[in-house]
Short mmCIF file of C-alpha atoms in Angstrom, two decimals:
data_model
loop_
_atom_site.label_atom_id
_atom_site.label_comp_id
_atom_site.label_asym_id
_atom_site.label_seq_id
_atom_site.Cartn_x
_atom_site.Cartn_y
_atom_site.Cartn_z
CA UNK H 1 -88.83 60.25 -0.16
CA UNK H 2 -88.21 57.44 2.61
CA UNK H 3 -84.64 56.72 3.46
CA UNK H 4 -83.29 52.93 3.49
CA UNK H 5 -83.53 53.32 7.58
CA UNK H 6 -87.20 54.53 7.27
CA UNK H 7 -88.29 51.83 4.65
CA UNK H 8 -86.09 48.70 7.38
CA UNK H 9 -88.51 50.38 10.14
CA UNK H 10 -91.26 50.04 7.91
CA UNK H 11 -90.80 46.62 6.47
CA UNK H 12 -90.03 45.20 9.96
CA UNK H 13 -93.39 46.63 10.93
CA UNK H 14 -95.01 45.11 8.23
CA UNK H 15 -93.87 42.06 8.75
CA UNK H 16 -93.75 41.72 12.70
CA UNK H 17 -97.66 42.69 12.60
CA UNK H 18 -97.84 39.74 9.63
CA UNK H 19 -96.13 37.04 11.95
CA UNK H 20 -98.45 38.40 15.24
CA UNK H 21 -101.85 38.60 13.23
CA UNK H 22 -100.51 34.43 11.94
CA UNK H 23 -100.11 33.67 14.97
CA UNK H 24 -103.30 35.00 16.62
CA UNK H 25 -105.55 33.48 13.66
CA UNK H 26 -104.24 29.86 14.19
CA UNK H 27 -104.34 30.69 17.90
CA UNK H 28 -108.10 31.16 17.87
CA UNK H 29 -109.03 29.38 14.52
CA UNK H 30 -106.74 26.62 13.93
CA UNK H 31 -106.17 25.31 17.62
CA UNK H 32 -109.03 24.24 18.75
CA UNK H 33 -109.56 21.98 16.07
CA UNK H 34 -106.52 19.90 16.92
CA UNK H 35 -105.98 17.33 19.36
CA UNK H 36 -105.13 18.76 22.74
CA UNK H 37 -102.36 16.55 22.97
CA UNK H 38 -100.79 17.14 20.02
CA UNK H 39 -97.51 18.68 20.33
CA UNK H 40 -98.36 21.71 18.20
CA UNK H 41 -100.48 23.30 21.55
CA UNK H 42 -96.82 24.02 23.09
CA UNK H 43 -96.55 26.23 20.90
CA UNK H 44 -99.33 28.47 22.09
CA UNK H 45 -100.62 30.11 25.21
CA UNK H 46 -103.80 28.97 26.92
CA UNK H 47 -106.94 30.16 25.19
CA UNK H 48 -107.97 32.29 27.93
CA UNK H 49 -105.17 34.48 26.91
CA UNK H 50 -106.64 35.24 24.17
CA UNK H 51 -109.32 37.30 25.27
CA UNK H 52 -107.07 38.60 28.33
CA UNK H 53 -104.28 40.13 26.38
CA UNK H 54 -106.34 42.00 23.54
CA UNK H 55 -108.69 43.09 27.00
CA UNK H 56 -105.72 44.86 29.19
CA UNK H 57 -104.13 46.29 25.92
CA UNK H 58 -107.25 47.80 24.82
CA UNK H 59 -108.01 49.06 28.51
CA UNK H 60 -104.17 50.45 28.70
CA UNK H 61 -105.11 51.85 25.44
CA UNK H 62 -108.10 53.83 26.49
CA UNK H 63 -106.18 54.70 29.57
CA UNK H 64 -103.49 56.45 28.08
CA UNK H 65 -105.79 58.17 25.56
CA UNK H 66 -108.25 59.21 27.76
CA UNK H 67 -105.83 60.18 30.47
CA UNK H 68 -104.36 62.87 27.67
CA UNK H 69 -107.93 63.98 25.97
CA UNK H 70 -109.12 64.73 30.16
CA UNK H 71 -106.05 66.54 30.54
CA UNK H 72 -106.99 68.78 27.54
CA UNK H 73 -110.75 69.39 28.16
CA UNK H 74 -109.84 70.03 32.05
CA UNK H 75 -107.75 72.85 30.73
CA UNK H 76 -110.20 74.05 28.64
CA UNK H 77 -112.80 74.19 30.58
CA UNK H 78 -110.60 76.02 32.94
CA UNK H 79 -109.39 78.47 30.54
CA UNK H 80 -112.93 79.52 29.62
CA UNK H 81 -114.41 79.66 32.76
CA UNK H 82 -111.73 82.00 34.44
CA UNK H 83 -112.61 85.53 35.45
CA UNK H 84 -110.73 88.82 34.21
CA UNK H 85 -108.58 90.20 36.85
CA UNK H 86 -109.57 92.97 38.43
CA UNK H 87 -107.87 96.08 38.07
CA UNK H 88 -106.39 97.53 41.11
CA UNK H 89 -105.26 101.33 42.10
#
């Protein structure tokens, strides 16, 4: 079973990736169907942030991922293509 501190983590989770997936939706949906100078746009980022934040997280993303999933098949690679020692007298 989840403890009380596991289930706050959870719900916070929850509901911080609720209020961020709001946000982005009338960010891209909403917005640019209202007046430009309408005092809701302060509210917001420019739009070309839109496409430049989800860009560089994704990239950062990949980056870390790949950087870890190299590291393992360089290793593997190495470990199968090494030689037996040769036995000395």
């Amino acid at each position: 079973m989840a403890t009380a501190t596991d289930r706050a983590v959870g719900f916070g989770l929850v509901a911080f990736s609720l209020a961020l997936f709001v946000y982005y939706t009338l960010w891209i949906v909403a917005l640019p169907f209202i007046d430009s100078d309408h005092s809701i746009h302060r509210y917001f980022l420019p739009r070309e942030y839109a496409v430049i934040i989800p860009v560089v997280a994704g990239l950062l993303l990949l980056l870390f991922i790949g950087k870890r999933y190299f590291g393992v098949f360089i290793m593997v690679v190495m470990w199968k293509n090494r030689k037996p020692a040769r036995k000395s007298d």
